[in-house]
CSV table of C-alpha atoms in Angstrom, one decimal:
chain,number,residue,atom,x,y,z
A,257,UNK,CA,0.0,0.0,0.0
A,258,UNK,CA,1.4,3.4,-0.9
A,259,UNK,CA,0.9,5.9,1.9
A,260,UNK,CA,1.8,9.5,2.2
A,261,UNK,CA,5.5,9.6,2.7
A,262,UNK,CA,6.4,6.1,1.5
A,263,UNK,CA,5.5,2.4,1.4
A,264,UNK,CA,3.8,1.0,4.5
A,265,UNK,CA,2.6,-2.5,5.6
A,266,UNK,CA,-1.0,-2.1,6.6
A,267,UNK,CA,-3.8,-4.3,8.0
A,268,UNK,CA,-7.4,-3.3,7.3
A,269,UNK,CA,-9.8,-3.2,10.2
A,270,UNK,CA,-13.3,-3.3,8.7
A,271,UNK,CA,-16.9,-2.8,9.7
A,272,UNK,CA,-20.0,-3.3,7.6
A,273,UNK,CA,-23.3,-1.7,7.2
A,274,UNK,CA,-25.6,-4.5,6.1
A,275,UNK,CA,-25.2,-7.3,8.6
A,276,UNK,CA,-22.9,-9.7,6.6
A,277,UNK,CA,-19.3,-10.6,7.0
A,278,UNK,CA,-17.1,-7.8,5.6
A,279,UNK,CA,-13.8,-8.8,4.1
A,280,UNK,CA,-11.1,-7.1,2.0
A,281,UNK,CA,-11.6,-8.0,-1.7
A,282,UNK,CA,-8.7,-9.3,-3.6
A,283,UNK,CA,-8.2,-11.5,-6.7
A,284,UNK,CA,-8.0,-15.2,-6.9
A,285,UNK,CA,-4.6,-16.7,-7.3
A,286,UNK,CA,-6.0,-19.4,-9.6
A,287,UNK,CA,-6.1,-17.0,-12.6
A,288,UNK,CA,-9.9,-17.3,-13.1
A,289,UNK,CA,-11.7,-16.7,-16.4
A,290,UNK,CA,-13.1,-13.2,-16.0
A,291,UNK,CA,-16.7,-12.7,-17.2
A,292,UNK,CA,-17.3,-9.0,-17.8
A,293,UNK,CA,-20.3,-7.2,-16.3
A,294,UNK,CA,-20.9,-5.6,-19.7
A,295,UNK,CA,-21.1,-9.1,-21.3
A,296,UNK,CA,-23.8,-10.4,-18.9
A,297,UNK,CA,-25.8,-7.2,-18.6
A,298,UNK,CA,-29.3,-8.3,-19.7
A,299,UNK,CA,-27.8,-10.8,-22.1
A,300,UNK,CA,-26.6,-14.4,-22.2
A,301,UNK,CA,-22.8,-14.3,-22.2
A,302,UNK,CA,-21.5,-17.7,-23.5
A,303,UNK,CA,-18.0,-18.8,-22.9
A,304,UNK,CA,-15.9,-21.0,-25.2
A,305,UNK,CA,-16.1,-24.7,-24.8
A,306,UNK,CA,-13.9,-25.8,-21.9
A,307,UNK,CA,-12.0,-29.1,-21.4
A,308,UNK,CA,-11.1,-30.2,-17.9
A,309,UNK,CA,-9.1,-33.3,-17.0
A,310,UNK,CA,-10.6,-35.8,-14.5
A,311,UNK,CA,-10.3,-34.4,-11.0
A,312,UNK,CA,-9.4,-30.9,-12.4
A,313,UNK,CA,-11.4,-27.7,-12.4
A,314,UNK,CA,-11.7,-24.4,-14.2
A,315,UNK,CA,-12.3,-21.2,-12.3
A,316,UNK,CA,-14.5,-18.2,-13.2
A,317,UNK,CA,-15.0,-14.8,-11.7
A,318,UNK,CA,-17.9,-12.5,-12.5
A,319,UNK,CA,-18.9,-9.1,-11.2
A,320,UNK,CA,-22.6,-8.3,-11.6
A,321,UNK,CA,-22.6,-4.6,-10.9
A,322,UNK,CA,-23.7,-2.4,-8.1
A,323,UNK,CA,-27.5,-2.6,-8.5
A,324,UNK,CA,-29.7,-5.5,-7.3
A,325,UNK,CA,-30.1,-7.9,-10.2
A,326,UNK,CA,-30.7,-11.6,-10.8
A,327,UNK,CA,-27.7,-13.7,-11.8
A,328,UNK,CA,-28.2,-16.9,-14.0
A,329,UNK,CA,-25.3,-19.3,-14.5
A,330,UNK,CA,-25.7,-22.4,-16.6
A,331,UNK,CA,-23.4,-25.3,-17.4
A,332,UNK,CA,-24.2,-27.7,-20.3
A,333,UNK,CA,-22.2,-31.0,-20.4
A,334,UNK,CA,-20.9,-32.1,-23.8
A,335,UNK,CA,-19.0,-35.1,-22.4
A,336,UNK,CA,-18.9,-36.4,-18.8
A,337,UNK,CA,-20.7,-34.9,-15.8
A,338,UNK,CA,-19.0,-31.7,-14.5
A,339,UNK,CA,-20.4,-30.0,-11.4
A,340,UNK,CA,-20.9,-26.3,-10.8
A,341,UNK,CA,-20.0,-24.7,-7.4
A,342,UNK,CA,-20.4,-21.0,-6.6
A,343,UNK,CA,-19.3,-18.6,-3.8
A,344,UNK,CA,-19.3,-15.0,-2.7
A,345,UNK,CA,-16.9,-13.7,-0.1
A,346,UNK,CA,-19.2,-15.5,2.5
A,347,UNK,CA,-17.5,-18.8,1.7
A,348,UNK,CA,-14.7,-19.9,4.0
A,349,UNK,CA,-12.4,-19.9,0.9
A,350,UNK,CA,-14.2,-17.8,-1.7
A,351,UNK,CA,-11.7,-18.3,-4.5
A,352,UNK,CA,-11.9,-22.1,-4.4
A,353,UNK,CA,-15.6,-23.2,-4.5
A,354,UNK,CA,-16.1,-26.9,-4.3
A,355,UNK,CA,-17.5,-29.7,-2.2
A,356,UNK,CA,-18.0,-28.5,1.4
A,357,UNK,CA,-17.1,-24.9,0.4
A,358,UNK,CA,-19.9,-23.4,-1.7
A,359,UNK,CA,-23.1,-21.4,-1.3
A,360,UNK,CA,-24.7,-22.8,-4.5
A,361,UNK,CA,-23.9,-26.1,-6.3
A,362,UNK,CA,-25.5,-28.2,-9.0
A,363,UNK,CA,-24.3,-31.3,-10.8
A,364,UNK,CA,-24.9,-32.2,-14.5
A,365,UNK,CA,-26.3,-35.7,-14.0
A,366,UNK,CA,-29.2,-34.5,-16.2
A,367,UNK,CA,-26.8,-32.8,-18.6
A,368,UNK,CA,-27.4,-29.3,-17.3
A,369,UNK,CA,-26.4,-27.5,-14.1
A,370,UNK,CA,-28.3,-24.3,-13.6
A,371,UNK,CA,-28.1,-21.8,-10.8
A,372,UNK,CA,-30.2,-18.6,-10.4
A,373,UNK,CA,-29.4,-16.2,-7.6
A,374,UNK,CA,-32.0,-13.5,-7.1
A,375,UNK,CA,-31.6,-9.9,-5.9
A,376,UNK,CA,-27.9,-9.6,-5.7
A,377,UNK,CA,-26.9,-7.0,-3.0
A,378,UNK,CA,-23.8,-4.9,-2.8
A,379,UNK,CA,-22.5,-3.8,0.6
A,380,UNK,CA,-20.0,-1.1,1.5
A,381,UNK,CA,-17.2,-1.8,4.0
A,382,UNK,CA,-15.6,1.1,5.9
A,383,UNK,CA,-12.0,0.2,6.6
A,384,UNK,CA,-9.3,1.9,8.7
A,385,UNK,CA,-5.7,0.8,8.1
A,386,UNK,CA,-3.4,0.2,11.0
A,387,UNK,CA,0.1,0.7,9.6
A,388,UNK,CA,3.7,-0.1,10.4
A,389,UNK,CA,6.9,0.8,8.7
A,390,UNK,CA,8.0,4.2,7.6
A,391,UNK,CA,6.3,7.0,9.5
A,392,UNK,CA,3.7,8.9,7.5
A,393,UNK,CA,4.0,12.6,7.3
A,394,UNK,CA,0.3,12.8,6.4
A,395,UNK,CA,-2.9,11.7,8.1
A,396,UNK,CA,-2.5,8.5,10.0
A,397,UNK,CA,-6.1,7.3,9.5
A,398,UNK,CA,-7.6,6.5,6.1
A,399,UNK,CA,-11.1,5.5,5.2
A,400,UNK,CA,-11.5,2.8,2.6
A,401,UNK,CA,-14.8,2.0,0.9
A,402,UNK,CA,-14.8,-1.5,-0.6
A,403,UNK,CA,-17.5,-3.3,-2.5
A,404,UNK,CA,-18.7,-6.2,-0.5
A,405,UNK,CA,-18.2,-9.3,-2.6
A,406,UNK,CA,-21.8,-10.1,-2.8
A,407,UNK,CA,-21.5,-8.3,-6.1
A,408,UNK,CA,-18.6,-10.6,-7.2
A,409,UNK,CA,-19.1,-14.3,-7.7
A,410,UNK,CA,-16.6,-17.0,-8.0
A,411,UNK,CA,-17.4,-20.3,-9.7
A,412,UNK,CA,-15.6,-23.6,-10.2
A,413,UNK,CA,-16.6,-26.2,-12.7
A,414,UNK,CA,-15.1,-29.5,-11.4
A,415,UNK,CA,-14.6,-32.8,-13.3
A,416,UNK,CA,-15.3,-36.0,-11.3
A,417,UNK,CA,-12.1,-37.6,-10.0
A,418,UNK,CA,-13.4,-41.1,-10.7
A,419,UNK,CA,-12.2,-42.6,-14.0
A,420,UNK,CA,-9.7,-41.1,-16.3
A,421,UNK,CA,-11.9,-39.3,-18.8
A,422,UNK,CA,-11.8,-35.5,-19.2
A,423,UNK,CA,-15.0,-33.5,-19.5
A,424,UNK,CA,-16.1,-30.9,-22.0
A,425,UNK,CA,-18.8,-28.3,-21.2
A,426,UNK,CA,-20.2,-25.0,-22.1
A,427,UNK,CA,-20.8,-22.2,-19.5
A,428,UNK,CA,-23.0,-19.2,-19.9
A,429,UNK,CA,-24.0,-16.4,-17.5
A,430,UNK,CA,-26.5,-13.6,-17.6
A,431,UNK,CA,-27.9,-10.9,-15.4
A,432,UNK,CA,-31.4,-9.5,-15.3
A,433,UNK,CA,-34.3,-10.9,-17.3
A,434,UNK,CA,-33.4,-12.9,-20.4
A,435,UNK,CA,-35.7,-14.7,-22.9
A,436,UNK,CA,-36.0,-18.4,-22.9
A,437,UNK,CA,-37.3,-21.1,-25.3
A,438,UNK,CA,-40.0,-23.3,-23.7
A,439,UNK,CA,-40.7,-26.6,-25.4
A,440,UNK,CA,-43.4,-27.6,-22.9
A,441,UNK,CA,-43.8,-31.2,-21.6
A,442,UNK,CA,-45.5,-32.9,-24.5
A,443,UNK,CA,-42.2,-34.0,-26.2
A,444,UNK,CA,-42.0,-35.7,-29.5
A,445,UNK,CA,-44.8,-38.0,-30.8
A,446,UNK,CA,-44.3,-41.1,-32.9
A,447,UNK,CA,-46.5,-42.0,-35.8
A,448,UNK,CA,-46.7,-43.9,-39.1
A,449,UNK,CA,-44.1,-46.5,-38.0
A,450,UNK,CA,-43.0,-48.9,-40.8
A,451,UNK,CA,-40.2,-51.3,-41.4
A,452,UNK,CA,-38.1,-48.5,-42.9
A,453,UNK,CA,-39.5,-45.2,-41.6
A,454,UNK,CA,-41.3,-43.2,-39.0
A,455,UNK,CA,-42.9,-39.8,-38.6
A,456,UNK,CA,-42.0,-37.6,-35.6
A,457,UNK,CA,-44.1,-34.6,-34.6
A,458,UNK,CA,-44.0,-31.9,-31.9
A,459,UNK,CA,-45.6,-28.7,-30.8
A,460,UNK,CA,-44.0,-25.3,-31.7
A,461,UNK,CA,-41.9,-24.0,-28.8
A,462,UNK,CA,-42.8,-20.7,-27.1
A,463,UNK,CA,-40.5,-17.7,-26.7
A,464,UNK,CA,-40.8,-16.5,-23.1
A,465,UNK,CA,-39.8,-12.9,-22.5
A,466,UNK,CA,-39.9,-11.9,-18.8
A,467,UNK,CA,-41.5,-8.6,-18.0
A,468,UNK,CA,-39.5,-5.7,-16.6
A,469,UNK,CA,-40.7,-2.7,-14.6
A,470,UNK,CA,-43.8,-4.5,-13.4
A,471,UNK,CA,-44.9,-5.7,-16.9
A,472,UNK,CA,-46.1,-9.3,-17.3
A,473,UNK,CA,-44.1,-12.1,-18.8
A,474,UNK,CA,-45.1,-12.7,-22.5
A,475,UNK,CA,-45.0,-16.1,-24.1
A,476,UNK,CA,-45.6,-16.3,-27.8
A,477,UNK,CA,-45.1,-19.0,-30.4
A,478,UNK,CA,-41.5,-18.8,-31.5
A,479,UNK,CA,-40.8,-18.2,-35.2
A,480,UNK,CA,-37.7,-18.9,-37.3
A,481,UNK,CA,-36.9,-21.9,-35.0
A,482,UNK,CA,-34.3,-24.2,-36.5
A,483,UNK,CA,-34.3,-28.0,-35.8
A,484,UNK,CA,-31.7,-30.6,-35.9
A,485,UNK,CA,-32.5,-34.3,-35.5
A,486,UNK,CA,-30.0,-36.9,-34.1
A,487,UNK,CA,-30.6,-40.6,-34.2
A,488,UNK,CA,-28.8,-43.8,-32.9
A,489,UNK,CA,-29.5,-47.3,-34.0
A,490,UNK,CA,-29.9,-49.4,-30.8
A,491,UNK,CA,-30.1,-46.3,-28.7
A,492,UNK,CA,-27.5,-43.7,-27.7
A,493,UNK,CA,-24.6,-45.1,-25.7
A,494,UNK,CA,-24.8,-44.6,-22.0
A,495,UNK,CA,-21.8,-42.2,-22.0
A,496,UNK,CA,-23.5,-39.8,-24.5
A,497,UNK,CA,-25.1,-36.6,-23.0
A,498,UNK,CA,-28.3,-36.8,-25.0
A,499,UNK,CA,-30.0,-33.9,-23.2
A,500,UNK,CA,-27.8,-31.1,-24.5
A,501,UNK,CA,-27.1,-29.9,-28.0
A,502,UNK,CA,-23.3,-30.0,-27.5
A,503,UNK,CA,-23.5,-33.5,-26.1
A,504,UNK,CA,-25.4,-34.8,-29.2
A,505,UNK,CA,-23.0,-32.9,-31.5
A,506,UNK,CA,-20.0,-34.4,-29.7
A,507,UNK,CA,-21.4,-37.9,-30.2
A,508,UNK,CA,-22.1,-37.2,-33.9
A,509,UNK,CA,-18.5,-35.9,-34.3
A,510,UNK,CA,-17.0,-39.0,-32.8
A,511,UNK,CA,-18.6,-41.8,-34.7
A,512,UNK,CA,-22.3,-41.3,-34.2
A,513,UNK,CA,-24.8,-40.9,-37.1
A,514,UNK,CA,-24.6,-37.4,-38.7
A,515,UNK,CA,-27.3,-35.0,-37.7
A,516,UNK,CA,-30.2,-34.2,-40.1
A,517,UNK,CA,-31.4,-30.6,-40.4
A,518,UNK,CA,-35.2,-30.2,-40.4
A,519,UNK,CA,-37.1,-27.5,-42.2
A,520,UNK,CA,-37.3,-24.2,-40.2
A,521,UNK,CA,-40.5,-23.9,-38.2
A,522,UNK,CA,-41.6,-27.5,-39.0
A,523,UNK,CA,-43.7,-29.4,-36.6
A,524,UNK,CA,-43.1,-32.8,-38.0
A,525,UNK,CA,-40.5,-34.8,-40.1
A,526,UNK,CA,-40.6,-38.1,-41.9
A,527,UNK,CA,-37.6,-40.2,-41.3
A,528,UNK,CA,-36.6,-43.0,-43.7
A,529,UNK,CA,-33.8,-45.4,-44.3
A,530,UNK,CA,-34.3,-47.3,-41.1
A,531,UNK,CA,-33.3,-50.9,-40.7
A,532,UNK,CA,-36.1,-53.3,-40.1
A,533,UNK,CA,-36.5,-54.8,-36.6
A,534,UNK,CA,-34.0,-52.3,-35.2
A,535,UNK,CA,-34.7,-50.0,-32.3
A,536,UNK,CA,-33.8,-46.4,-32.9
A,537,UNK,CA,-33.5,-43.5,-30.5
A,538,UNK,CA,-34.1,-39.9,-31.7
A,539,UNK,CA,-33.3,-36.6,-30.1
A,540,UNK,CA,-34.6,-33.3,-31.5
A,541,UNK,CA,-32.7,-30.0,-30.9
A,542,UNK,CA,-34.6,-26.7,-31.3
A,543,UNK,CA,-32.5,-23.6,-31.8
A,544,UNK,CA,-33.8,-20.0,-31.5
A,545,UNK,CA,-31.3,-17.7,-33.1
A,546,UNK,CA,-31.4,-14.8,-35.5
A,547,UNK,CA,-35.0,-13.9,-36.4
A,548,UNK,CA,-36.3,-15.8,-33.4
A,549,UNK,CA,-34.6,-14.3,-30.3
A,550,UNK,CA,-35.0,-10.5,-29.7
A,551,UNK,CA,-32.3,-8.3,-31.1
A,552,UNK,CA,-29.0,-8.5,-29.3
A,553,UNK,CA,-29.7,-11.8,-27.6
A,554,UNK,CA,-27.6,-14.9,-28.1
A,555,UNK,CA,-29.0,-18.0,-29.8
A,556,UNK,CA,-30.4,-20.6,-27.4
A,557,UNK,CA,-30.9,-24.4,-28.0
A,558,UNK,CA,-33.1,-26.8,-26.1
A,559,UNK,CA,-33.4,-30.5,-26.5
A,560,UNK,CA,-36.7,-32.5,-26.6
A,561,UNK,CA,-36.6,-35.6,-24.5
A,562,UNK,CA,-35.2,-38.6,-26.4
A,563,UNK,CA,-37.8,-40.9,-28.0
A,564,UNK,CA,-37.3,-44.6,-28.8
A,565,UNK,CA,-39.0,-46.2,-31.8
A,566,UNK,CA,-39.8,-49.9,-32.0
């Protein structure tokens, strides 16, 4: 710390004004991936695909701003089953979230780990340094105002230590109210089953835009929705994450059947070239991108529950 008259070694004595533990904020020594406030501000901020070795982790740090706002963090598994752990400064070790040291945690046993933290609060800490070293020629008492780290969040995505396989995942974060694509609960229906083909049908997803400033949430039939169909003879292998678009794409890229694009805004598709007396499993991915999501919002994909035929 640079004081008046020279360098000094100082310890901060802190008090707080909002009834939570007040600590000095510093940066993690684990070199976390920083997610900028401007990237998350009312938008989904997607990070590049990340690979983590078995038993390893990747750290993230995100500052959500000074006004109360909801924070949404989502991890989609592409391979394996990573887990998401999150902390503020209220954790024992804020910079190392993990089992036994987190305020929020979710696993990806269903393919997705999703955490929503409502009404983020920011707290001010008044700190007076008690200094030793070179005698200051200026004032001996300083007042520091620090942002309480309820406005800063630390997240670790951890790969299971069991086995030797690495995991691949996608992480996204957003603040405020962001649109979502709702596929409902009806799923994909099967019809016109023959020895060599089948017809699959579904209902159009809804685009859900949360209201702001007291306005109501609006759900309308989404338009310009793009679909991709994945299939696997005999069913998808047990290690395939068939509940996320990147999991299905990863399988297709490593020996699975290539995906089949479906006409935009379709509500059914006829599938042919099936082998007689063979069970097939289908997964349909709906993607709401340009022309579907409101301007400035990132594309979003959701997966209909897998459907077996025969």
